[in-house]
Backbone as a printed PyTorch tensor [residue, N CA C, xyz], in Angstrom:
tensor([[[ -3.5220,  26.9380,  29.0210],
         [ -3.3990,  27.3760,  30.2860],
         [ -3.9630,  25.9460,  31.0740]],

        [[ -3.4250,  25.6120,  32.2990],
         [ -3.9980,  24.3530,  32.9800],
         [ -5.1410,  24.8010,  34.0010]],

        [[ -5.9530,  24.0840,  34.1270],
         [ -7.2980,  24.1810,  35.0650],
         [ -6.8070,  23.8110,  36.3900]],

        [[ -7.1580,  24.7110,  37.4400],
         [ -7.1070,  24.3600,  38.7920],
         [ -8.0270,  23.4510,  39.1780]],

        [[ -9.1530,  23.4910,  38.6880],
         [-10.4410,  22.7870,  39.1850],
         [-10.6350,  21.5420,  38.4520]],

        [[-11.1580,  20.2750,  38.8600],
         [-11.4570,  19.2660,  38.2780],
         [-12.5040,  18.2680,  38.7840]],

        [[-13.6680,  18.0700,  37.9250],
         [-14.7790,  17.5090,  38.4900],
         [-14.7190,  15.8920,  38.3190]],

        [[-14.5540,  15.7100,  39.5530],
         [-14.2920,  13.8720,  40.2360],
         [-15.5640,  13.2390,  39.6950]],

        [[-15.4850,  12.4050,  38.8580],
         [-16.5650,  11.6940,  38.2730],
         [-16.9130,  10.7510,  39.4030]],

        [[-16.0320,  10.4370,  40.3130],
         [-16.3170,   9.7590,  41.3380],
         [-17.4870,  10.0950,  42.5140]],

        [[-16.9280,  11.4840,  42.8990],
         [-17.2410,  12.1340,  44.0320],
         [-18.3880,  13.0090,  43.5100]],

        [[-18.3580,  13.2810,  42.1230],
         [-19.4040,  14.2850,  41.6970],
         [-19.4730,  15.5690,  42.3260]],

        [[-18.3910,  16.0920,  42.5550],
         [-18.3460,  17.5960,  42.6930],
         [-17.1050,  18.2150,  42.2830]],

        [[-17.1220,  19.6500,  42.0960],
         [-15.8930,  20.2540,  41.6590],
         [-15.0460,  20.2010,  42.8430]],

        [[-13.7780,  19.8800,  42.6340],
         [-12.7710,  20.0980,  43.4370],
         [-11.5080,  21.1160,  42.9600]],

        [[-11.1220,  21.5700,  43.7840],
         [ -9.7470,  22.6630,  43.5190],
         [ -8.7090,  22.4730,  44.5760]],

        [[ -7.5700,  22.6130,  43.8400],
         [ -6.3650,  22.5220,  44.6750],
         [ -5.8150,  23.9630,  45.0910]],

        [[ -5.8780,  23.9930,  46.5280],
         [ -5.4770,  25.1110,  47.4360],
         [ -6.5940,  26.1600,  47.0480]],

        [[ -7.8270,  26.0440,  46.9400],
         [ -8.7000,  27.1520,  46.8390],
         [ -9.7560,  27.1540,  48.0200]],

        [[-10.0000,  28.7190,  48.1990],
         [-10.9130,  28.5910,  49.2350],
         [-12.5010,  28.4310,  48.5070]],

        [[-13.6110,  28.5000,  49.1570],
         [-14.7740,  28.0990,  48.5070],
         [-15.2950,  29.1850,  47.7000]],

        [[-14.8400,  30.4790,  48.0280],
         [-15.3600,  31.6300,  47.0980],
         [-14.2870,  32.2780,  46.4250]],

        [[-13.1370,  31.5770,  46.1980],
         [-11.9770,  32.2580,  45.3470],
         [-11.8270,  31.5750,  44.2030]],

        [[-11.8000,  32.3440,  43.1180],
         [-11.7170,  32.0440,  41.7020],
         [-10.3930,  31.6790,  41.3780]],

        [[-10.2570,  30.4340,  40.5450],
         [ -8.9810,  30.2400,  40.2120],
         [ -8.0200,  31.3370,  39.5640]],

        [[ -8.6080,  32.1590,  38.6420],
         [ -7.9990,  33.1720,  37.9740],
         [ -7.3220,  34.2380,  38.9750]],

        [[ -7.9020,  34.3080,  40.2170],
         [ -7.1970,  35.2950,  41.1380],
         [ -6.1340,  34.9580,  42.0510]],

        [[ -5.4150,  33.7560,  41.7690],
         [ -4.7130,  33.1810,  42.3810],
         [ -3.5410,  33.1210,  41.3700]],

        [[ -2.3530,  33.9190,  41.5870],
         [ -1.1730,  34.0100,  41.0240],
         [ -0.7030,  32.5430,  40.6790]],

        [[  0.1230,  32.1240,  39.4880],
         [  0.5490,  31.0910,  39.4190],
         [  1.6790,  30.7990,  40.3420]],

        [[  2.4510,  31.8840,  40.7570],
         [  3.6270,  31.6250,  41.8110],
         [  2.9460,  30.9490,  43.3640]],

        [[  2.0740,  31.0450,  43.6470],
         [  1.3400,  30.6550,  44.8100],
         [  0.6240,  29.2390,  44.6600]],

        [[  0.9530,  28.6490,  43.5770],
         [  0.1550,  27.2330,  43.7040],
         [  1.5030,  26.3060,  43.2200]],

        [[  1.8470,  25.4650,  44.0230],
         [  2.9730,  24.5820,  43.7990],
         [  2.9920,  23.8030,  42.4820]],

        [[  1.9620,  23.1720,  42.0190],
         [  1.9670,  22.3800,  41.1070],
         [  0.2800,  22.3010,  40.5390]],

        [[ -0.1700,  22.8000,  39.4940],
         [ -1.4010,  23.0560,  38.9840],
         [ -2.1230,  21.8210,  38.3970]],

        [[ -2.1640,  20.7110,  39.2990],
         [ -2.8230,  19.5530,  39.0430],
         [ -3.6910,  19.4470,  40.2710]],

        [[ -4.8170,  18.3740,  39.7750],
         [ -5.5640,  17.7530,  40.8290],
         [ -5.0640,  16.6620,  41.5910]],

        [[ -5.2490,  16.6830,  42.8340],
         [ -4.5920,  15.5120,  43.6570],
         [ -6.1080,  14.8100,  43.9570]],

        [[ -6.9300,  14.8610,  43.3940],
         [ -8.1200,  14.1480,  43.6480],
         [ -8.1710,  12.5880,  43.1590]],

        [[ -8.5240,  11.8370,  44.2520],
         [ -8.4550,  10.4320,  44.1140],
         [ -9.9180,  10.1820,  43.0510]],

        [[ -9.5100,   9.5240,  41.8970],
         [-10.6620,   9.0030,  41.0920],
         [-10.9510,   7.5870,  40.8470]],

        [[-11.9960,   7.2880,  40.4730],
         [-12.1020,   5.9420,  40.1620],
         [-12.4780,   5.8850,  38.5840]],

        [[-11.2760,   5.1220,  37.7590],
         [-11.4040,   5.2980,  36.3010],
         [-11.9580,   3.9600,  35.8140]],

        [[-12.6540,   3.9400,  34.6320],
         [-13.0240,   2.7620,  33.9980],
         [-13.8260,   1.7810,  34.8130]],

        [[-14.3830,   1.9020,  36.0840],
         [-15.0310,   1.0450,  36.6430],
         [-14.0660,  -0.0420,  37.1350]],

        [[-12.7800,   0.1150,  37.3330],
         [-11.9060,  -0.9950,  38.0440],
         [-11.9450,  -0.9630,  39.2560]],

        [[-12.3380,   0.2480,  39.9690],
         [-12.5690,   0.1880,  41.3170],
         [-11.0970,   0.4440,  42.2150]],

        [[ -9.7210,   0.5650,  40.9820],
         [ -8.8600,   1.3130,  41.5450],
         [ -8.5150,   2.6170,  41.5240]],

        [[ -8.2440,   3.3070,  42.6000],
         [ -8.0120,   4.8220,  42.6520],
         [ -6.9670,   5.2570,  41.6940]],

        [[ -7.1130,   6.3670,  41.0980],
         [ -6.2200,   7.0150,  40.1230],
         [ -6.0790,   8.3250,  40.5970]],

        [[ -4.9500,   9.0530,  40.1590],
         [ -4.8620,  10.5150,  40.5380],
         [ -4.5680,  11.2450,  39.1170]],

        [[ -5.6470,  12.2260,  39.0560],
         [ -5.8150,  12.7590,  37.4090],
         [ -4.8760,  14.0190,  37.1890]],

        [[ -4.2140,  14.1980,  36.3290],
         [ -3.4250,  15.5110,  36.2580],
         [ -4.5680,  16.5820,  35.5930]],

        [[ -4.6830,  17.5780,  36.5330],
         [ -5.4340,  18.8740,  35.8360],
         [ -5.0380,  19.5390,  34.5560]],

        [[ -3.9060,  19.3670,  34.1620],
         [ -3.4230,  19.9920,  32.9350],
         [ -4.0910,  19.1570,  31.6140]],

        [[ -3.5050,  17.8340,  31.8330],
         [ -3.8870,  17.1750,  30.5090],
         [ -5.0290,  16.0660,  30.8550]],

        [[ -5.2730,  15.7490,  31.9930],
         [ -6.4370,  14.7660,  32.0970],
         [ -5.6990,  13.3730,  32.3430]],

        [[ -4.2190,  13.2050,  32.2740],
         [ -4.0490,  11.8650,  32.4210],
         [ -4.1450,  11.2200,  33.7930]],

        [[ -4.1530,   9.8760,  33.9300],
         [ -4.3760,   9.2100,  35.1280],
         [ -3.0740,   8.5060,  35.4650]],

        [[ -2.8520,   8.6480,  37.0010],
         [ -1.7740,   7.8300,  37.4700],
         [ -1.7980,   7.0900,  38.7950]],

        [[ -1.4650,   5.7670,  38.7460],
         [ -1.8810,   4.9220,  40.0020],
         [ -0.9140,   5.4960,  41.3270]],

        [[ -0.0920,   6.3100,  41.3100],
         [  0.4790,   6.8670,  42.1390],
         [  0.6760,   8.3970,  42.4820]],

        [[  0.5360,   8.8120,  43.4900],
         [  0.6830,  10.4500,  43.7880],
         [  1.9140,  10.6990,  43.3600]],

        [[  3.0590,  10.0530,  43.5040],
         [  4.5420,  10.5440,  43.2440],
         [  4.5500,  10.4760,  41.4190]],

        [[  3.9120,   9.4850,  41.0500],
         [  4.2070,   9.7060,  39.4260],
         [  3.1970,  10.9210,  39.1160]],

        [[  2.2980,  11.3620,  39.6390],
         [  1.6960,  12.5110,  39.1960],
         [  2.4410,  14.0080,  39.4150]],

        [[  2.8630,  13.7870,  40.5390],
         [  3.7150,  15.1160,  40.8990],
         [  4.9430,  15.0660,  39.5460]],

        [[  5.5720,  14.1970,  39.6050],
         [  6.6850,  13.8520,  38.6810],
         [  6.1150,  14.4170,  37.3520]],

        [[  4.9900,  13.9270,  36.8400],
         [  4.5570,  14.2680,  35.5560],
         [  4.1560,  15.7260,  35.3890]],

        [[  3.7160,  16.2990,  36.3640],
         [  3.4180,  17.8240,  36.4700],
         [  4.6680,  18.5540,  36.6540]],

        [[  5.6490,  18.3840,  37.2720],
         [  6.9450,  19.0980,  37.5230],
         [  7.6250,  18.9940,  36.1470]],

        [[  7.7550,  17.6160,  35.5740],
         [  8.8100,  17.4120,  34.3530],
         [  8.1410,  17.4020,  33.0470]],

        [[  6.9610,  16.8850,  32.9020],
         [  6.4120,  16.7400,  31.6250],
         [  5.1610,  17.6990,  31.2420]],

        [[  4.1610,  17.8740,  31.9720],
         [  2.9470,  18.2700,  31.5060],
         [  3.0370,  19.6270,  31.1380]],

        [[  2.8220,  20.0890,  29.6960],
         [  2.8560,  21.5180,  29.4000],
         [  4.1660,  21.8070,  29.1030]],

        [[  5.3670,  21.0830,  29.1270],
         [  6.6990,  21.5700,  28.8720],
         [  7.0230,  21.2160,  27.6660]],

        [[  8.1880,  21.7190,  27.1300],
         [  8.8780,  21.5840,  25.8420],
         [  9.8420,  20.7020,  25.9540]],

        [[  9.9750,  19.5900,  24.8200],
         [ 10.9340,  18.9040,  24.9960],
         [ 12.4030,  19.6770,  24.7050]],

        [[ 13.0950,  19.6390,  25.5570],
         [ 14.5520,  20.3750,  25.5670],
         [ 15.8140,  19.4840,  25.3520]],

        [[ 15.5530,  18.2880,  25.5410],
         [ 16.9710,  17.2060,  25.5150],
         [ 16.6850,  16.8010,  24.2110]],

        [[ 17.6330,  17.1170,  23.1530],
         [ 17.7080,  16.8920,  21.7100],
         [ 18.6720,  15.5620,  21.6170]],

        [[ 18.2970,  15.0130,  20.7730],
         [ 19.4010,  13.7120,  20.3260],
         [ 20.5530,  14.3470,  19.3770]],

        [[ 21.8850,  14.1160,  19.9170],
         [ 22.7700,  14.7370,  18.7060],
         [ 22.9360,  13.9070,  17.5630]],

        [[ 22.4000,  12.7650,  17.3720],
         [ 22.6980,  11.8360,  16.2930],
         [ 21.2430,  11.7370,  15.4930]],

        [[ 20.1210,  12.3800,  15.7340],
         [ 18.9600,  12.3220,  14.9960],
         [ 17.9080,  13.4350,  15.5670]],

        [[ 16.7250,  13.6200,  14.9180],
         [ 15.8290,  14.7810,  15.1060],
         [ 15.1360,  14.4440,  16.5220]],

        [[ 15.2880,  13.1430,  17.2990],
         [ 14.4590,  12.9430,  18.4660],
         [ 14.6980,  13.9260,  19.6470]],

        [[ 13.8550,  14.1990,  20.1980],
         [ 13.9320,  15.0120,  21.4040],
         [ 13.0560,  14.7190,  22.2940]],

        [[ 13.0690,  14.9820,  23.6700],
         [ 12.4240,  14.7440,  24.8100],
         [ 12.4760,  15.4000,  25.9400]],

        [[ 11.4320,  15.3560,  26.9800],
         [ 11.6450,  16.2040,  27.8390],
         [ 12.3590,  15.8410,  29.2350]],

        [[ 12.6200,  14.7010,  29.2090],
         [ 13.4600,  14.0620,  30.3860],
         [ 14.8260,  13.4860,  30.0160]],

        [[ 15.8670,  14.0060,  30.6700],
         [ 17.2210,  13.6260,  30.2300],
         [ 17.3840,  11.8500,  30.3350]],

        [[ 17.0180,  11.3850,  31.1490],
         [ 16.8580,   9.8030,  31.1660],
         [ 16.3590,   9.0970,  29.9410]],

        [[ 15.2270,   9.7690,  29.3720],
         [ 14.7480,   9.3070,  28.2860],
         [ 15.6980,   9.4240,  26.9660]],

        [[ 16.1030,  10.5900,  27.3180],
         [ 17.3930,  10.8750,  26.0350],
         [ 18.3090,   9.9330,  26.2520]],

        [[ 18.8460,   9.4990,  27.3170],
         [ 19.8720,   8.4210,  27.5810],
         [ 19.6700,   7.0550,  27.1620]],

        [[ 18.3020,   6.6340,  27.1090],
         [ 17.6270,   5.6310,  26.9170],
         [ 17.6430,   5.5580,  25.5550]],

        [[ 17.1980,   6.3180,  24.7540],
         [ 17.1490,   6.4420,  23.4470],
         [ 18.3360,   6.5340,  22.5790]],

        [[ 19.6740,   7.1510,  23.0020],
         [ 20.5750,   6.9730,  22.5400],
         [ 21.2310,   5.3910,  22.7080]],

        [[ 21.1910,   5.0780,  24.0090],
         [ 21.4240,   3.6630,  24.0500],
         [ 20.8080,   2.6020,  23.1840]],

        [[ 19.3480,   2.7890,  23.0270],
         [ 18.8050,   1.7770,  22.2980],
         [ 18.7850,   2.0870,  20.7490]],

        [[ 18.9860,   3.4680,  20.2470],
         [ 19.2390,   3.4770,  18.8640],
         [ 20.4330,   3.7300,  18.2310]],

        [[ 21.4250,   4.2850,  18.9890],
         [ 22.7110,   4.8270,  18.3120],
         [ 23.8920,   3.9980,  19.1830]],

        [[ 23.5680,   3.0180,  19.9550],
         [ 24.9290,   2.3650,  20.5630],
         [ 25.8530,   1.5220,  19.1990]],

        [[ 27.1830,   1.8950,  19.1420],
         [ 27.6780,   1.3580,  18.3040],
         [ 27.9020,  -0.0280,  18.4450]],

        [[ 27.9350,  -0.5420,  19.9000],
         [ 28.3300,  -1.6730,  20.2580],
         [ 27.4040,  -2.1670,  21.2670]],

        [[ 26.1860,  -2.6040,  20.8080],
         [ 24.8900,  -2.8180,  21.7910],
         [ 25.1820,  -4.1950,  22.4200]],

        [[ 24.8190,  -4.3100,  23.4850],
         [ 24.9130,  -5.6160,  24.1420],
         [ 23.6290,  -6.4760,  23.6950]],

        [[ 24.2010,  -7.6250,  23.0650],
         [ 22.9870,  -8.5270,  22.7130],
         [ 23.2370, -10.0660,  23.4120]],

        [[ 22.2650, -10.5490,  23.6530],
         [ 22.2220, -11.7390,  24.3920],
         [ 21.5160, -12.7330,  23.0820]],

        [[ 22.1950, -13.6950,  22.8840],
         [ 21.7310, -14.7740,  21.8610],
         [ 21.4720, -16.1800,  22.3000]],

        [[ 20.3340, -16.3860,  21.5680],
         [ 19.8780, -18.0860,  22.0980],
         [ 20.7990, -18.8670,  21.5450]],

        [[ 21.3600, -19.9670,  22.4390],
         [ 21.9510, -21.0570,  22.1740],
         [ 21.2660, -22.2160,  21.3520]],

        [[ 19.9250, -22.0830,  21.0540],
         [ 19.2850, -23.0180,  20.4180],
         [ 18.7010, -22.6080,  19.0290]],

        [[ 18.6800, -21.3220,  18.7010],
         [ 18.4150, -20.7600,  17.5870],
         [ 19.1210, -19.5250,  17.4160]],

        [[ 18.6330, -18.8630,  16.3990],
         [ 19.1220, -17.4030,  16.0200],
         [ 18.4780, -16.2940,  16.5420]],

        [[ 17.7850, -16.2360,  17.4960],
         [ 17.1160, -15.3910,  18.1820],
         [ 18.0360, -14.3440,  18.8660]],

        [[ 18.1330, -13.1550,  18.7380],
         [ 18.9310, -12.3300,  19.5440],
         [ 18.0460, -11.0750,  20.3310]],

        [[ 18.4670, -10.6390,  21.5330],
         [ 17.8210,  -9.7740,  22.3160],
         [ 18.8850,  -8.6040,  22.7530]],

        [[ 18.1200,  -7.5480,  23.1280],
         [ 19.1780,  -6.4320,  23.9270],
         [ 19.0710,  -6.7170,  25.4310]],

        [[ 17.8290,  -7.2190,  25.7320],
         [ 17.9120,  -7.5980,  27.3180],
         [ 17.9300,  -8.8660,  27.5640]],

        [[ 18.6210,  -9.3250,  28.7310],
         [ 18.6310, -10.6750,  28.9960],
         [ 17.1590, -11.3140,  29.5580]],

        [[ 16.3300, -10.3630,  29.9790],
         [ 14.9420, -10.6710,  30.5050],
         [ 14.1330, -11.3200,  29.0630]],

        [[ 14.5320, -10.8850,  28.0200],
         [ 13.9820, -11.0050,  26.7430],
         [ 14.2800, -12.4270,  26.3190]],

        [[ 15.7950, -12.5110,  26.2930],
         [ 16.1510, -13.9590,  26.0430],
         [ 15.6300, -15.1450,  27.0310]],

        [[ 15.5550, -14.6050,  28.3580],
         [ 14.9680, -15.8490,  29.3860],
         [ 13.4690, -16.1650,  28.7750]],

        [[ 13.0010, -15.1710,  28.3490],
         [ 11.3190, -15.2590,  28.2100],
         [ 10.9100, -16.0770,  26.8640]],

        [[ 12.1530, -15.7150,  25.7600],
         [ 12.0820, -16.5550,  24.5550],
         [ 12.5800, -17.9940,  24.9220]],

        [[ 13.5100, -18.3580,  25.6720],
         [ 13.8750, -19.7540,  25.7760],
         [ 12.7220, -20.2480,  26.5290]],

        [[ 12.1140, -19.7360,  27.6570],
         [ 10.7030, -20.4140,  28.3970],
         [  9.6610, -20.7590,  27.2680]],

        [[  9.4930, -19.7770,  26.6750],
         [  8.3450, -19.9660,  25.4650],
         [  8.6930, -20.6420,  24.2120]],

        [[  9.7200, -20.7290,  23.7320],
         [ 10.3410, -21.2940,  22.4730],
         [ 11.0150, -22.7480,  22.6750]],

        [[ 11.6650, -22.9200,  23.9170],
         [ 12.5680, -24.1000,  24.0930],
         [ 12.3590, -24.5370,  25.5680]],

        [[ 11.1230, -25.0460,  25.7800],
         [ 10.8130, -25.4010,  27.3380],
         [ 11.2370, -26.7770,  27.2570]],

        [[ 11.4260, -27.4850,  26.1280],
         [ 12.0000, -28.8320,  26.3210],
         [ 13.5750, -28.8700,  26.6820]],

        [[ 14.1860, -27.8920,  26.0800],
         [ 15.5130, -27.7660,  26.0820],
         [ 16.4910, -27.1770,  27.3740]],

        [[ 15.4740, -26.0860,  27.7160],
         [ 15.9410, -25.1820,  28.6720],
         [ 14.8640, -25.1520,  30.0430]],

        [[ 15.6640, -25.1330,  30.9130],
         [ 14.9090, -25.0790,  32.6510],
         [ 15.4830, -23.9790,  33.1670]],

        [[ 14.8470, -23.1000,  33.4620],
         [ 15.2280, -21.7730,  34.0210],
         [ 15.7500, -22.1540,  35.6100]],

        [[ 16.6680, -21.2540,  35.9080],
         [ 17.3300, -21.3190,  37.2470],
         [ 16.1720, -21.1100,  38.2130]]])
Protein backbone atom coordinates (compact mmCIF):
# COMPACT_ATOMS: atom_id res chain seq x y z
CA UNK A 1 0.00 0.00 0.00
CA UNK A 2 1.33 3.42 -0.93
CA UNK A 3 1.89 6.00 1.74
CA UNK A 4 0.34 9.42 1.33
CA UNK A 5 2.82 11.08 3.64
CA UNK A 6 6.49 11.80 3.10
CA UNK A 7 9.13 13.11 5.46
CA UNK A 8 11.12 15.56 3.38
CA UNK A 9 14.77 15.53 4.39
CA UNK A 10 15.17 19.14 3.30
CA UNK A 11 12.22 20.69 5.12
CA UNK A 12 12.36 18.24 8.08
CA UNK A 13 8.62 17.94 8.46
CA UNK A 14 5.93 15.48 7.48
CA UNK A 15 3.93 16.57 4.47
CA UNK A 16 0.83 14.94 3.06
CA UNK A 17 -0.90 15.15 -0.28
CA UNK A 18 -4.43 16.51 0.03
CA UNK A 19 -4.73 16.00 3.77
CA UNK A 20 -5.95 18.39 6.43
CA UNK A 21 -3.84 18.67 9.59
CA UNK A 22 -5.98 16.37 11.76
CA UNK A 23 -7.10 13.99 9.05
CA UNK A 24 -5.43 10.57 8.95
CA UNK A 25 -4.39 9.00 5.61
CA UNK A 26 -6.42 5.83 6.31
CA UNK A 27 -9.63 7.87 6.58
CA UNK A 28 -9.46 9.06 2.97
CA UNK A 29 -10.89 6.72 0.30
CA UNK A 30 -8.49 5.99 -2.56
CA UNK A 31 -11.08 7.37 -5.01
CA UNK A 32 -10.69 10.86 -3.50
CA UNK A 33 -6.94 11.03 -4.08
CA UNK A 34 -5.87 11.61 -7.66
CA UNK A 35 -2.38 10.16 -7.37
CA UNK A 36 -1.01 8.75 -4.13
CA UNK A 37 2.42 10.31 -4.42
CA UNK A 38 4.27 13.07 -2.66
CA UNK A 39 4.68 16.22 -4.71
CA UNK A 40 7.18 17.60 -2.23
CA UNK A 41 10.31 19.19 -3.57
CA UNK A 42 13.32 17.51 -1.99
CA UNK A 43 17.03 18.09 -2.33
CA UNK A 44 18.73 14.75 -2.80
CA UNK A 45 22.37 13.78 -2.45
CA UNK A 46 23.60 17.26 -1.60
CA UNK A 47 23.50 18.26 -5.27
CA UNK A 48 21.24 21.22 -4.61
CA UNK A 49 19.00 20.17 -7.50
CA UNK A 50 15.34 19.88 -6.50
CA UNK A 51 13.66 16.54 -7.16
CA UNK A 52 10.16 15.17 -6.75
CA UNK A 53 9.79 11.97 -4.73
CA UNK A 54 7.26 9.20 -5.35
CA UNK A 55 5.45 8.33 -2.14
CA UNK A 56 4.84 4.80 -3.41
CA UNK A 57 8.34 3.56 -4.18
CA UNK A 58 10.70 6.37 -3.19
CA UNK A 59 12.07 7.10 -6.67
CA UNK A 60 13.10 10.69 -7.36
CA UNK A 61 12.37 12.64 -10.54
CA UNK A 62 13.72 15.93 -11.85
CA UNK A 63 10.37 17.02 -13.26
CA UNK A 64 6.84 16.92 -11.86
CA UNK A 65 5.49 15.57 -15.16
CA UNK A 66 7.86 12.59 -14.93
CA UNK A 67 6.64 11.85 -11.40
CA UNK A 68 2.99 12.05 -12.50
CA UNK A 69 3.64 9.74 -15.48
CA UNK A 70 5.49 7.29 -13.20
CA UNK A 71 2.66 7.32 -10.65
CA UNK A 72 -0.07 6.84 -13.24
CA UNK A 73 1.51 4.16 -15.42
CA UNK A 74 4.38 2.48 -13.57
CA UNK A 75 4.39 2.57 -9.77
CA UNK A 76 2.61 -0.42 -8.27
CA UNK A 77 1.30 -1.60 -11.64
CA UNK A 78 1.77 -5.07 -13.06
CA UNK A 79 3.52 -5.54 -16.39
CA UNK A 80 0.63 -5.97 -18.83
CA UNK A 81 2.30 -5.67 -22.24
CA UNK A 82 3.86 -9.02 -23.15
CA UNK A 83 6.26 -9.64 -26.00
CA UNK A 84 4.84 -12.16 -28.51
CA UNK A 85 8.35 -13.46 -29.27
CA UNK A 86 9.90 -13.97 -25.82
CA UNK A 87 9.00 -13.91 -22.07
CA UNK A 88 9.73 -10.15 -21.75
CA UNK A 89 6.88 -8.00 -20.40
CA UNK A 90 6.62 -4.32 -19.55
CA UNK A 91 4.24 -1.77 -18.06
CA UNK A 92 4.28 0.63 -21.02
CA UNK A 93 3.31 -0.05 -24.65
CA UNK A 94 6.08 2.23 -25.93
CA UNK A 95 8.67 0.17 -24.05
CA UNK A 96 7.33 -3.02 -25.64
CA UNK A 97 7.56 -1.48 -29.13
CA UNK A 98 11.15 -0.44 -28.44
CA UNK A 99 11.97 -3.92 -27.12
CA UNK A 100 10.54 -5.61 -30.24
CA UNK A 101 12.41 -3.23 -32.55
CA UNK A 102 15.68 -3.67 -30.64
CA UNK A 103 15.56 -7.44 -30.05
CA UNK A 104 13.31 -9.02 -32.68
CA UNK A 105 13.47 -6.88 -35.85
CA UNK A 106 14.44 -9.22 -38.74
CA UNK A 107 15.83 -6.33 -40.80
CA UNK A 108 17.48 -3.96 -38.33
CA UNK A 109 18.73 -0.69 -39.68
CA UNK A 110 22.53 -0.83 -39.42
CA UNK A 111 24.91 2.08 -39.76
CA UNK A 112 28.41 0.91 -40.81
CA UNK A 113 31.69 2.73 -40.43
CA UNK A 114 33.46 3.30 -43.74
CA UNK A 115 36.89 3.10 -42.07
CA UNK A 116 36.56 -0.14 -40.03
CA UNK A 117 34.16 -2.99 -39.26
CA UNK A 118 32.15 -1.07 -36.62
CA UNK A 119 28.35 -1.18 -37.02
CA UNK A 120 25.61 0.47 -34.94
CA UNK A 121 21.82 0.50 -34.79
CA UNK A 122 21.67 4.26 -34.25
CA UNK A 123 23.26 6.93 -36.42
CA UNK A 124 24.35 8.92 -33.37
CA UNK A 125 26.43 5.93 -32.21
CA UNK A 126 28.21 5.79 -35.55
CA UNK A 127 28.93 9.53 -35.49
CA UNK A 128 30.31 9.24 -31.94
CA UNK A 129 32.48 6.27 -33.02
CA UNK A 130 33.89 8.19 -35.97
CA UNK A 131 34.72 11.19 -33.80
CA UNK A 132 36.40 9.06 -31.12
CA UNK A 133 38.20 6.54 -33.34
CA UNK A 134 38.76 8.20 -36.69
CA UNK A 135 39.25 11.88 -35.90
CA UNK A 136 42.08 12.17 -38.41
CA UNK A 137 39.95 10.72 -41.26
CA UNK A 138 36.56 12.14 -40.38
CA UNK A 139 35.43 15.70 -39.82
CA UNK A 140 31.85 16.03 -38.54
CA UNK A 141 29.46 18.26 -40.45
